[in-house]
mmCIF file of C-alpha atoms and ligand atoms in Angstrom:
data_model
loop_
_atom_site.group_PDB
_atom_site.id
_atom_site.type_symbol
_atom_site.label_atom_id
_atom_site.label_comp_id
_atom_site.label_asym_id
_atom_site.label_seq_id
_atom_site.Cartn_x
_atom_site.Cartn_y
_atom_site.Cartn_z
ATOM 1 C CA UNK P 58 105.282 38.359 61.812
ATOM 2 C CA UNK P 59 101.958 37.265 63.663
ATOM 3 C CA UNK P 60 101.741 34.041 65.250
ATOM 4 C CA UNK P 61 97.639 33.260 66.276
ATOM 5 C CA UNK P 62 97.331 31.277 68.774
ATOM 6 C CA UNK P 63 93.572 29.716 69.561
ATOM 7 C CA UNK P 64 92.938 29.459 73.053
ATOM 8 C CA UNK P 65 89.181 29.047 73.132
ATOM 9 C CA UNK P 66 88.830 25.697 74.134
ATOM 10 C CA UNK P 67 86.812 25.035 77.637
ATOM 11 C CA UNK P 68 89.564 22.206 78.372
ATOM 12 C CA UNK P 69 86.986 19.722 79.384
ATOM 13 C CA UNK P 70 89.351 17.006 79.957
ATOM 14 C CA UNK P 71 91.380 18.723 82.558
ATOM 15 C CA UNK P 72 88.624 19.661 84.382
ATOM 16 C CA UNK P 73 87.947 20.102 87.380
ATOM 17 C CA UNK P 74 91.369 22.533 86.918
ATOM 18 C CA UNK P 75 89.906 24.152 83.798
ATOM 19 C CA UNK P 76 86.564 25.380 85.938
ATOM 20 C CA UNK P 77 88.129 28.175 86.732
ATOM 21 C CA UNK P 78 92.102 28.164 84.810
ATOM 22 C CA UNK P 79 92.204 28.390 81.316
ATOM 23 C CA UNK P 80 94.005 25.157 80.820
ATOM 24 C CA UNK P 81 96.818 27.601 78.264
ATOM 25 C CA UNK P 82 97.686 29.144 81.793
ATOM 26 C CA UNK P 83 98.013 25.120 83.930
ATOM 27 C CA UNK P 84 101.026 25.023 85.127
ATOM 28 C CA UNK P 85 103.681 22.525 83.902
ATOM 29 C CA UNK P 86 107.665 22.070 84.483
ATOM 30 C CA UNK P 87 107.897 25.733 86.243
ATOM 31 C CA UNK P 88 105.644 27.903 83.611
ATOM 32 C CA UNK P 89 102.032 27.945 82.370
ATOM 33 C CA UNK P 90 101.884 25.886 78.620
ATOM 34 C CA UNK P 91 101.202 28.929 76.754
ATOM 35 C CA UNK P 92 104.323 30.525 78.241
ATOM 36 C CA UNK P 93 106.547 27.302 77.154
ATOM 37 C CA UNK P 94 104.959 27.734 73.675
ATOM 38 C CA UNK P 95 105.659 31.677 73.746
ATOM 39 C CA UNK P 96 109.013 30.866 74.520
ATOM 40 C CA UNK P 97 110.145 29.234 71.855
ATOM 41 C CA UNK P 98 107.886 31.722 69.195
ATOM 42 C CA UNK P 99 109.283 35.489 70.509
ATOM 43 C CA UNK P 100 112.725 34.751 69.727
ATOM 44 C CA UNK P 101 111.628 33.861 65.710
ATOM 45 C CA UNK P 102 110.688 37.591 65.793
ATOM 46 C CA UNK P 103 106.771 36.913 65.883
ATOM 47 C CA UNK P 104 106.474 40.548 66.794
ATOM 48 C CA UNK P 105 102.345 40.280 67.467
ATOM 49 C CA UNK P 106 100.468 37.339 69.306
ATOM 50 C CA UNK P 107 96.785 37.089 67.945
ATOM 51 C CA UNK P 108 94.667 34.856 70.988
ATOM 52 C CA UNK P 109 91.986 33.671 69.844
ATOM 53 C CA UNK P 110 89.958 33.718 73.372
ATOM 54 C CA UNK P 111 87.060 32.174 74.920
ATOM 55 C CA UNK P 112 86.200 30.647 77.838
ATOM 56 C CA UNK P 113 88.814 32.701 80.965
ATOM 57 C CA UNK P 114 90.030 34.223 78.004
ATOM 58 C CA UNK P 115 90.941 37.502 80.031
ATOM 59 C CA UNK P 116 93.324 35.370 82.743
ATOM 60 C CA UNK P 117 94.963 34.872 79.559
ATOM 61 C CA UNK P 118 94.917 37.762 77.732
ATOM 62 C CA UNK P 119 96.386 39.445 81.400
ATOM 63 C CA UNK P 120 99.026 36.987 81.377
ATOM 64 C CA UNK P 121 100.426 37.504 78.091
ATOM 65 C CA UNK P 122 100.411 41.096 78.721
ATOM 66 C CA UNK P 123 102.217 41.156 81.824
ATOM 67 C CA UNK P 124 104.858 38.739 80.594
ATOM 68 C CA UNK P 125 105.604 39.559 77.050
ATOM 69 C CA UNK P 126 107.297 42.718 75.371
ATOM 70 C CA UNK P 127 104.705 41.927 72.308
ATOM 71 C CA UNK P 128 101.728 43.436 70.275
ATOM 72 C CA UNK P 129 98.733 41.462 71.794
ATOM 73 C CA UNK P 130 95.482 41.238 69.997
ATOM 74 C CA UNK P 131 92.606 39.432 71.363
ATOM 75 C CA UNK P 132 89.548 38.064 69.351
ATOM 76 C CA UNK P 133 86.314 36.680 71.141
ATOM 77 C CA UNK P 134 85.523 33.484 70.071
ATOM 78 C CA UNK P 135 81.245 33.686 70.680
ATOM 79 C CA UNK P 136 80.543 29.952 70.481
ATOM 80 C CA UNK P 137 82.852 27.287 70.041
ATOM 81 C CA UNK P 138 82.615 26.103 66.335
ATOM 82 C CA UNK P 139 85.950 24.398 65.675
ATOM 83 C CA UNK P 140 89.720 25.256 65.209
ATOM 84 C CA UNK P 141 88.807 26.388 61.706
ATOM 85 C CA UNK P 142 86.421 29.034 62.795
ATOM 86 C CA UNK P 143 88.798 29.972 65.779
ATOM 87 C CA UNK P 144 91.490 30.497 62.861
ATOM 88 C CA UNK P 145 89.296 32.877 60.741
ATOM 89 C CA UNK P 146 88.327 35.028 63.271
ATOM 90 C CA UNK P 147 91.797 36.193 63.586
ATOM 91 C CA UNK P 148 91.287 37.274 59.946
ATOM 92 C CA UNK P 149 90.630 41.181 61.516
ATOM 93 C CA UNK P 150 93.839 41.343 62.616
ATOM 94 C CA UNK P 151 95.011 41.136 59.438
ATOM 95 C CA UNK P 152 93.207 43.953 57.251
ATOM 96 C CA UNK P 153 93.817 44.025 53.925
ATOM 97 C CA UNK P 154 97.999 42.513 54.383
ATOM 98 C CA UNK P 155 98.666 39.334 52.625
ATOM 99 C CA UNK P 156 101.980 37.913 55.060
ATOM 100 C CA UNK P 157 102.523 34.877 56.094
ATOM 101 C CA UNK P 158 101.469 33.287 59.173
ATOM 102 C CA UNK P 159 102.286 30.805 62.011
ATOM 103 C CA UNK P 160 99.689 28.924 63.914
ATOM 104 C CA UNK P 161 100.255 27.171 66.915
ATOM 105 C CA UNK P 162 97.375 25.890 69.318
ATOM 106 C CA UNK P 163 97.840 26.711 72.421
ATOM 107 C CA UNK P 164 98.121 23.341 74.501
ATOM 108 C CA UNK P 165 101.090 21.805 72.655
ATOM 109 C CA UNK P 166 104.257 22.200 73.736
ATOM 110 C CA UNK P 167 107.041 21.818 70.672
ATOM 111 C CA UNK P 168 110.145 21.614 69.763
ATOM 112 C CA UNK P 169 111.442 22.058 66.366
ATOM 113 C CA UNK P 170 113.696 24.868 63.964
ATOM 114 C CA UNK P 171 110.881 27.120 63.482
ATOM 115 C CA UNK P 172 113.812 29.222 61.808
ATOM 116 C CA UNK P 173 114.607 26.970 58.784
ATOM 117 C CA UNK P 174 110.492 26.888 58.351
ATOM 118 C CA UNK P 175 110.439 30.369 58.399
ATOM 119 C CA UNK P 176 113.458 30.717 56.300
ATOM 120 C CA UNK P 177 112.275 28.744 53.624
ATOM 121 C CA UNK P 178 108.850 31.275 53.295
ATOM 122 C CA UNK P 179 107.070 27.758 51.578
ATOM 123 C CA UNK P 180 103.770 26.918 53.385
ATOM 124 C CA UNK P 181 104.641 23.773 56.062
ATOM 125 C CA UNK P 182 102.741 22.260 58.440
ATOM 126 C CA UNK P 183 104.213 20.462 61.237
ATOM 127 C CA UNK P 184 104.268 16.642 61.852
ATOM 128 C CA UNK P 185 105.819 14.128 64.418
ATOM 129 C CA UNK P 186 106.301 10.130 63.483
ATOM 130 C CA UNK P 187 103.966 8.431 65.758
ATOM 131 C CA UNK P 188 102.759 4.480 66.412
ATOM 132 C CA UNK P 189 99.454 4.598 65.680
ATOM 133 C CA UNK P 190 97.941 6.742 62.962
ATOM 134 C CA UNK P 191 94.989 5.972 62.901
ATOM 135 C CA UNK P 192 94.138 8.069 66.325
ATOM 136 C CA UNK P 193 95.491 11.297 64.182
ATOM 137 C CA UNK P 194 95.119 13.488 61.478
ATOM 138 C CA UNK P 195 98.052 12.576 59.166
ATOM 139 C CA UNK P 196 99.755 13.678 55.872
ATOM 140 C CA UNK P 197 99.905 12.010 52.632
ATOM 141 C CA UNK P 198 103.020 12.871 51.344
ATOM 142 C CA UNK P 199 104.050 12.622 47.299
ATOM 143 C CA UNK P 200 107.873 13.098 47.665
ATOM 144 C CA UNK P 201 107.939 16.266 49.983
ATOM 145 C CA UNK P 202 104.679 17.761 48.880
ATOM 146 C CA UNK P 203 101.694 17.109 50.748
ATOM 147 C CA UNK P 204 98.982 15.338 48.904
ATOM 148 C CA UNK P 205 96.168 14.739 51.123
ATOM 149 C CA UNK P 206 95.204 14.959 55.059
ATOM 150 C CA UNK P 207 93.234 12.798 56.112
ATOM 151 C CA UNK P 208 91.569 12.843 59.608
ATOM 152 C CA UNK P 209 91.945 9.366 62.249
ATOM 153 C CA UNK P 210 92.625 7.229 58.652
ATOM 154 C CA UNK P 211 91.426 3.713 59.243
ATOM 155 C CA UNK P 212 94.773 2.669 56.514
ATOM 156 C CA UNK P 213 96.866 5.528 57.085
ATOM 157 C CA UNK P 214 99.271 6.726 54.845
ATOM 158 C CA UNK P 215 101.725 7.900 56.634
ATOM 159 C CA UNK P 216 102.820 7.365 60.166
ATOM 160 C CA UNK P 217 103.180 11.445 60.646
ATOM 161 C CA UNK P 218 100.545 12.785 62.404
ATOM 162 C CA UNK P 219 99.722 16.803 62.521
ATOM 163 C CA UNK P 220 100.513 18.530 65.636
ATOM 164 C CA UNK P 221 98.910 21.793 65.607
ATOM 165 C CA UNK P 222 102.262 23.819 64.091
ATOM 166 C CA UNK P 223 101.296 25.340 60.852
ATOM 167 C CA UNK P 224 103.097 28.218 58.688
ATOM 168 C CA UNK P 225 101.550 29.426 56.092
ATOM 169 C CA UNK P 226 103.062 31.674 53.231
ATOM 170 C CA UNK P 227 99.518 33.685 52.892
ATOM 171 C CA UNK P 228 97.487 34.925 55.506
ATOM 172 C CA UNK P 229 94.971 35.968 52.506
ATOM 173 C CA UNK P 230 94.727 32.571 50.691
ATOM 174 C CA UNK P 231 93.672 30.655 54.106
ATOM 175 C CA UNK P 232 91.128 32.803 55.254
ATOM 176 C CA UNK P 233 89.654 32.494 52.081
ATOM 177 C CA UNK P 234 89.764 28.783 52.362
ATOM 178 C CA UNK P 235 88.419 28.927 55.467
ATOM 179 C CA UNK P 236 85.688 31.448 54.554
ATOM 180 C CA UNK P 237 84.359 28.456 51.685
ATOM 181 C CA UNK P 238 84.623 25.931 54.386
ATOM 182 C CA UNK P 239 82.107 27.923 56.066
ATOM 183 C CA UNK P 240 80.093 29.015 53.461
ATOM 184 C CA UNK P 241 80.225 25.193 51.851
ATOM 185 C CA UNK P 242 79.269 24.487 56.159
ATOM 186 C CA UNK P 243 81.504 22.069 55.448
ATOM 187 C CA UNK P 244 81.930 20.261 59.577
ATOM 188 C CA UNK P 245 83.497 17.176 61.398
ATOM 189 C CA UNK P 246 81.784 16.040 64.509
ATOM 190 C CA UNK P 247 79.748 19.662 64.173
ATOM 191 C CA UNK P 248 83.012 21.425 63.880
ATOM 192 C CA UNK P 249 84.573 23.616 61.480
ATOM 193 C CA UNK P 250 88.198 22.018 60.951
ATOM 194 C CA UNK P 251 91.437 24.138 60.182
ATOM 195 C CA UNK P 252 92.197 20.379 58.163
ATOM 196 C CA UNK P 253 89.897 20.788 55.594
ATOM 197 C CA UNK P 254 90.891 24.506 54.970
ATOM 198 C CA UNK P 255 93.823 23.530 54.158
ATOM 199 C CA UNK P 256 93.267 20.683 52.224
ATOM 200 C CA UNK P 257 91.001 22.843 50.255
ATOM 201 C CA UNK P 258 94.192 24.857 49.592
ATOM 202 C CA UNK P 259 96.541 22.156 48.574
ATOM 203 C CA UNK P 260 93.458 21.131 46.221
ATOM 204 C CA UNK P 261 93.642 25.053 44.854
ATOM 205 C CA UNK P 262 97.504 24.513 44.212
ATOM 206 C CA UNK P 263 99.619 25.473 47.131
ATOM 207 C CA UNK P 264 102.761 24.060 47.776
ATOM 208 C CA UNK P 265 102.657 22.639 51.287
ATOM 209 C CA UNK P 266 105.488 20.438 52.724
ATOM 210 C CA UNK P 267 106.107 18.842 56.125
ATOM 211 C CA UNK P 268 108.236 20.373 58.581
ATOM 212 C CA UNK P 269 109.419 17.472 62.073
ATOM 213 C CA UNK P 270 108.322 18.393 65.556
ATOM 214 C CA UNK P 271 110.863 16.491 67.799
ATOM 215 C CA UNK P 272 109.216 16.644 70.931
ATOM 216 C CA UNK P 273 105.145 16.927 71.012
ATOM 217 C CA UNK P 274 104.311 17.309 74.269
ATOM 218 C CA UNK P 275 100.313 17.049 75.172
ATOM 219 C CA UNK P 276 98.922 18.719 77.594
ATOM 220 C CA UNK P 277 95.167 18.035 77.350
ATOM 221 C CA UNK P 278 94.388 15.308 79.960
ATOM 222 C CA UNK P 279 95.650 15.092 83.657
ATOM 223 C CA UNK P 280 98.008 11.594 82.077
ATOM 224 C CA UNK P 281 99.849 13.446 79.018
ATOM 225 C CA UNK P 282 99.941 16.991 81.416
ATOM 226 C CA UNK P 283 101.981 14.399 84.084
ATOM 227 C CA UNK P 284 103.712 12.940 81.508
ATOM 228 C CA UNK P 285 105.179 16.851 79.427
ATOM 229 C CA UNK P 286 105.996 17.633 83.226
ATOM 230 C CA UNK P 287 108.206 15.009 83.420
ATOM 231 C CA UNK P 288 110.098 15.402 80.327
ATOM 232 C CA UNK P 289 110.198 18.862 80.236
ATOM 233 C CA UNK P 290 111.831 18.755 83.639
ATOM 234 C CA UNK P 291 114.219 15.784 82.571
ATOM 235 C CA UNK P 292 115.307 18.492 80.082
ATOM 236 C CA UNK P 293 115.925 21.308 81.835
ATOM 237 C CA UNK P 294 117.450 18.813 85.090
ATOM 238 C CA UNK P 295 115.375 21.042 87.551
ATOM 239 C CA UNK P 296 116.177 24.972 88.655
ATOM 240 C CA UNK P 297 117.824 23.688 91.474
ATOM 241 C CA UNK P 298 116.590 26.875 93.430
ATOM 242 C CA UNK P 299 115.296 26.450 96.809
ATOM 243 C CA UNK P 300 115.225 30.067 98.900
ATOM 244 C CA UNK P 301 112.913 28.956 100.997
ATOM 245 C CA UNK P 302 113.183 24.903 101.890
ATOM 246 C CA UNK P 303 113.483 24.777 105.179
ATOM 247 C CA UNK P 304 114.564 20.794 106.503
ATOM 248 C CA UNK P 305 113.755 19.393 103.197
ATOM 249 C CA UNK P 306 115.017 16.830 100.791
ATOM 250 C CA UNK P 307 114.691 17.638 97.493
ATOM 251 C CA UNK P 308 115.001 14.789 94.358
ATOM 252 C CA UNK P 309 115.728 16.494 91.183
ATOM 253 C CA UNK P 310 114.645 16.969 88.916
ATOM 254 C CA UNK P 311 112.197 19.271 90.229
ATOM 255 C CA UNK P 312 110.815 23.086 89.848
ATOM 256 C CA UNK P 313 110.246 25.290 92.563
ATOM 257 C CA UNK P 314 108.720 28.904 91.945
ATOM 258 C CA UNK P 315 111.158 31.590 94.196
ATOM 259 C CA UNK P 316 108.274 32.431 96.177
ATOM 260 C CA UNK P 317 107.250 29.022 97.059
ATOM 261 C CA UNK P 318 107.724 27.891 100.477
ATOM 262 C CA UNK P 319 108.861 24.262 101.564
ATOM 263 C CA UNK P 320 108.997 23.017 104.946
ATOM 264 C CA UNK P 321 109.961 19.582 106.483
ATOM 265 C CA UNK P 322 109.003 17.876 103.527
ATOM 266 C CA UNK P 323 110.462 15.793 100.492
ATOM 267 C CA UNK P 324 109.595 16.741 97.534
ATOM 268 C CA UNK P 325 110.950 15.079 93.906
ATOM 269 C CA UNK P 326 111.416 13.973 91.348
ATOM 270 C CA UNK P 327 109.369 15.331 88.903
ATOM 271 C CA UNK P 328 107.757 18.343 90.594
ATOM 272 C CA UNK P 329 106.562 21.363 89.958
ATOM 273 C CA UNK P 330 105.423 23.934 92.357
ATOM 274 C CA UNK P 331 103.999 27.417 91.123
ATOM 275 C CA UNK P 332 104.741 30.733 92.898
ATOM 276 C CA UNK P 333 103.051 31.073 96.553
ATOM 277 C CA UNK P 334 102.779 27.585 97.377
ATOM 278 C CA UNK P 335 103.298 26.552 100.936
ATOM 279 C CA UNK P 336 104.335 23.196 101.616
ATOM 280 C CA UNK P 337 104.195 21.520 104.982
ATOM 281 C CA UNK P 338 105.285 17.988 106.159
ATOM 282 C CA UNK P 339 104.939 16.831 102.739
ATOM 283 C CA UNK P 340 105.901 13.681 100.795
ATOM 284 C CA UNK P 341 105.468 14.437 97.196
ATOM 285 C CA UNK P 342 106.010 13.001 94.059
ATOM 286 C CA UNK P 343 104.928 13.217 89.936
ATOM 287 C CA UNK P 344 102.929 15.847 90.638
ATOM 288 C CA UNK P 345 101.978 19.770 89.390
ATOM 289 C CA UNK P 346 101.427 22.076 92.756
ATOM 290 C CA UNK P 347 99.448 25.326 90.736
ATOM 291 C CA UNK P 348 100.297 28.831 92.455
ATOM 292 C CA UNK P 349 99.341 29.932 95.870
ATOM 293 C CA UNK P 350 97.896 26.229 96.742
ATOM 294 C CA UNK P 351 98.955 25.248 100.193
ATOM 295 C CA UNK P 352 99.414 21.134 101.045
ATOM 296 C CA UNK P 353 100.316 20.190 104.231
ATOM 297 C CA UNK P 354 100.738 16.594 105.795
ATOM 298 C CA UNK P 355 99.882 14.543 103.039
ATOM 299 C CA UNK P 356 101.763 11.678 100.720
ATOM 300 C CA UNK P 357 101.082 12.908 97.249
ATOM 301 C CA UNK P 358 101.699 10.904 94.361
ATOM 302 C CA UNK P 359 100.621 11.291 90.461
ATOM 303 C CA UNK P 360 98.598 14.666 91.455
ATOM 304 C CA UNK P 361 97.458 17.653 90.045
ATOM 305 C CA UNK P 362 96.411 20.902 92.723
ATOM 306 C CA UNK P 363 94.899 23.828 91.318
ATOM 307 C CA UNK P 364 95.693 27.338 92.071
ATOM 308 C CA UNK P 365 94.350 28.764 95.947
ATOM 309 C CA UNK P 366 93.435 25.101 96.425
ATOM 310 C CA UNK P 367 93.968 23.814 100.004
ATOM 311 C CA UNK P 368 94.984 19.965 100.617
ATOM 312 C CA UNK P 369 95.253 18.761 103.859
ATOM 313 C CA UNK P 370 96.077 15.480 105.817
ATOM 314 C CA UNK P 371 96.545 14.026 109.489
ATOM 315 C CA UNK P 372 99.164 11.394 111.163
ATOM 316 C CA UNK P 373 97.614 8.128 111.764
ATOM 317 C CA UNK P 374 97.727 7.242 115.766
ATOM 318 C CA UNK P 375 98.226 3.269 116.522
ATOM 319 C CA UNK P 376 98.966 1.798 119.146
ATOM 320 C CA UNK P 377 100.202 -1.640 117.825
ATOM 321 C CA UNK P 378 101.272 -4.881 119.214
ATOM 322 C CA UNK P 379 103.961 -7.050 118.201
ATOM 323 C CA UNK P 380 103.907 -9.600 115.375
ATOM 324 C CA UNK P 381 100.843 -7.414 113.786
ATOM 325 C CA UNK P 382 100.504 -6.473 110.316
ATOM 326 C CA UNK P 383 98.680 -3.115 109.724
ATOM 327 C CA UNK P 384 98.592 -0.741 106.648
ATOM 328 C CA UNK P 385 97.120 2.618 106.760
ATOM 329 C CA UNK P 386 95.042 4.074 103.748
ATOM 330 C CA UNK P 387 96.227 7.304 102.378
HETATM 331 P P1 UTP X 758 90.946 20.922 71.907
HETATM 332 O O1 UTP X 758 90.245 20.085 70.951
HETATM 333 O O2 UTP X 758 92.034 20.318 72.706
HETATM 334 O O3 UTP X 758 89.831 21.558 72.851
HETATM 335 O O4 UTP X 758 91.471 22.186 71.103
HETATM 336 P P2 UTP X 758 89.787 22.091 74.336
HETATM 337 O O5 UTP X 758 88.462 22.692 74.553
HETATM 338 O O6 UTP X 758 90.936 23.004 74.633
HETATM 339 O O7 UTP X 758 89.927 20.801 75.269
HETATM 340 P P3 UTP X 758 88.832 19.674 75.627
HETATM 341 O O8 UTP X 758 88.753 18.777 74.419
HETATM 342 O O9 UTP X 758 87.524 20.342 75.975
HETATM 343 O O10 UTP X 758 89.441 18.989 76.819
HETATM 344 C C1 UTP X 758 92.810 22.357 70.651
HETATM 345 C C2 UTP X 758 93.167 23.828 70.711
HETATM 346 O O11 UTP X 758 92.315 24.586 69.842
HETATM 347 C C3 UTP X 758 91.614 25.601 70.562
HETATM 348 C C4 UTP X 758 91.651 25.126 72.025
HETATM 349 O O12 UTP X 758 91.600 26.224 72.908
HETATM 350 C C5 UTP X 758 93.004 24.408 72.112
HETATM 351 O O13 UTP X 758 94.057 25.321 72.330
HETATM 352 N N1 UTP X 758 90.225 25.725 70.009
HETATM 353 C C6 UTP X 758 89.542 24.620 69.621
HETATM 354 C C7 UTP X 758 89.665 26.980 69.880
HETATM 355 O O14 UTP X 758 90.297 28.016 70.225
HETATM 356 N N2 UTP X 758 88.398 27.090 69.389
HETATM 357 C C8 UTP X 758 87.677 26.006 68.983
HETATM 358 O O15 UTP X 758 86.519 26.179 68.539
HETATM 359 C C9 UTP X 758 88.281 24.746 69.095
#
């Protein structure tokens, strides 16, 4: 089965990061995100990986190459027209087969039994209860058939917003939706939507139904990235590796790359450094070390360091009487 995966995006809101990383390939929790969301999707037997690539898309074409015993196909994405447009262009990968499909955007990290979805060969899209609605695109449900989606709903009705999982039963009926969109040019905020393809089917007859995502973790903004490294390392209680921490504490949980190097430093909890990373005389907490970055004598809290990037510190020298009260900016 083929999974497409659009990966297009320029990742604005991780910038300055996404300058020069695709933000699929940012690291989080000891892997980049698309390799988290790969994870979970070889195992279901998707046997070919269609990326849907734009901006860096050959890092991450590369990347799924080197790392994945599966068919790759890569389709340019020209301009960036919306998730709908990003879905149709995958539609030469397909040639004449009708099958069904899976659809997972690639900065969302998941969890939920892909099998039973698949199992059940029904088209399903996937949805996670959340507080507020009205900041999502949610389903309209009428028993366990999807009526309606409707995007950011001022009265919502549902709280189960759509989280960017989708399996559908025919590749051929939704790129034919997705062809009228276009041809109707029908567009949200100047984008072509996947949401109103596939409204357009339910409106045409198809049997969609809801399928839960238990754990919908964001990646899109420097906050939410923080935030999926944290729980993703609460889950997996760190690797608990360290080959090369040399006088170090370490506070789990944590994840170290092999290959990273840790000196006279204290690192934890909720790290994660990349392969090649040297750190020195560190303090360092909450934060997302990307590969071959070196940090030496700083206190690092709540940060994000990009790949090659070099951060560096000093010792403050006082010489300080008693009875005073000094504080040193970091
Ligand atoms: P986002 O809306 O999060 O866009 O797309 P983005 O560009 O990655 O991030 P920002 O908003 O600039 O920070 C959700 C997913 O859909 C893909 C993106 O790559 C991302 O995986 N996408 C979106 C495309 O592949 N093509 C599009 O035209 C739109």
């Amino acid at each position: 089965m083929k999974a497409i995966l659009p990966v297009a995006g320029m990742g604005t809101r991780l910038r300055p990061l996404t300058h020069t990383t695709p933000k699929a390939l940012v690291h989080v929790a000891g892997k980049p995100i698309l390799g988290h969301i790969l994870d979970a999707l070889i195992p279901l037997g998707i046997d070919e990986v269609v990326l849907i690539v734009g901006h860096l898309g050959e890092q991450i074409e590369q990347y799924v190459r080197s790392t994945y015993p599966v068919r790759v196909r890569c389709v340019e994405q020209p301009e960036r027209l919306g998730l709908g447009h990003a879905v149709l262009l995958a539609q030469e990968a397909f040639g004449c087969e009708d099958e069904p499909v899976l659809i997972v955007l690639g900065d969302t990290i998941f969890s939920a039994d892909l099998r039973s979805v698949l199992a059940a060969k029904g088209s399903a899209i996937g949805v996670h209860e959340v507080e507020d609605p009205t900041r999502f695109g949610v389903v309209e449900l009428e028993g366990t058939r999807i009526r309606r989606l409707v995007e950011k709903p001022a009265e919502p009705p549902s709280n189960l917003a759509i989280v960017g999982v989708y399996y559908l039963a025919s590749s051929r009926r939704l790129f034919a939706a997705l062809q009228q969109i276009i041809e109707r040019d029908i567009k949200l905020k100047g984008e072509y939507q996947l949401t109103d393809a596939l409204q357009l089917l339910i409106e045409q007859g198809e049997e969609m139904t809801t399928f839960p995502v238990l754990d919908w973790l964001d990646c899109g903004n420097p906050e939410t990235l923080l935030e999926s490294n944290r729980l993703l390392l609460d889950k997996q209680k760190g690797n608990g590796q360290l080959p090369s921490a040399e006088d170090c504490i370490i506070i789990p949980p944590v994840s170290i790359a092999p290959s990273a190097r840790i000196v006279q430093s204290i690192v934890g909890p909720y790290v994660s450094i990349a392969e090649g990373v040297e750190v020195r005389q560190c303090i360092i907490r909450n934060s997302i070390v990307n590969r071959e970055a070196h940090v030496t004598n700083v206190l690092l809290s709540d940060s994000i360091i990009g790949e090659r990037a070099a951060v560096g510190g000093t010792y403050a020298q006082v010489n300080v009487g008693d009875s005073s009260d000094i504080r040193v900016a970091g």
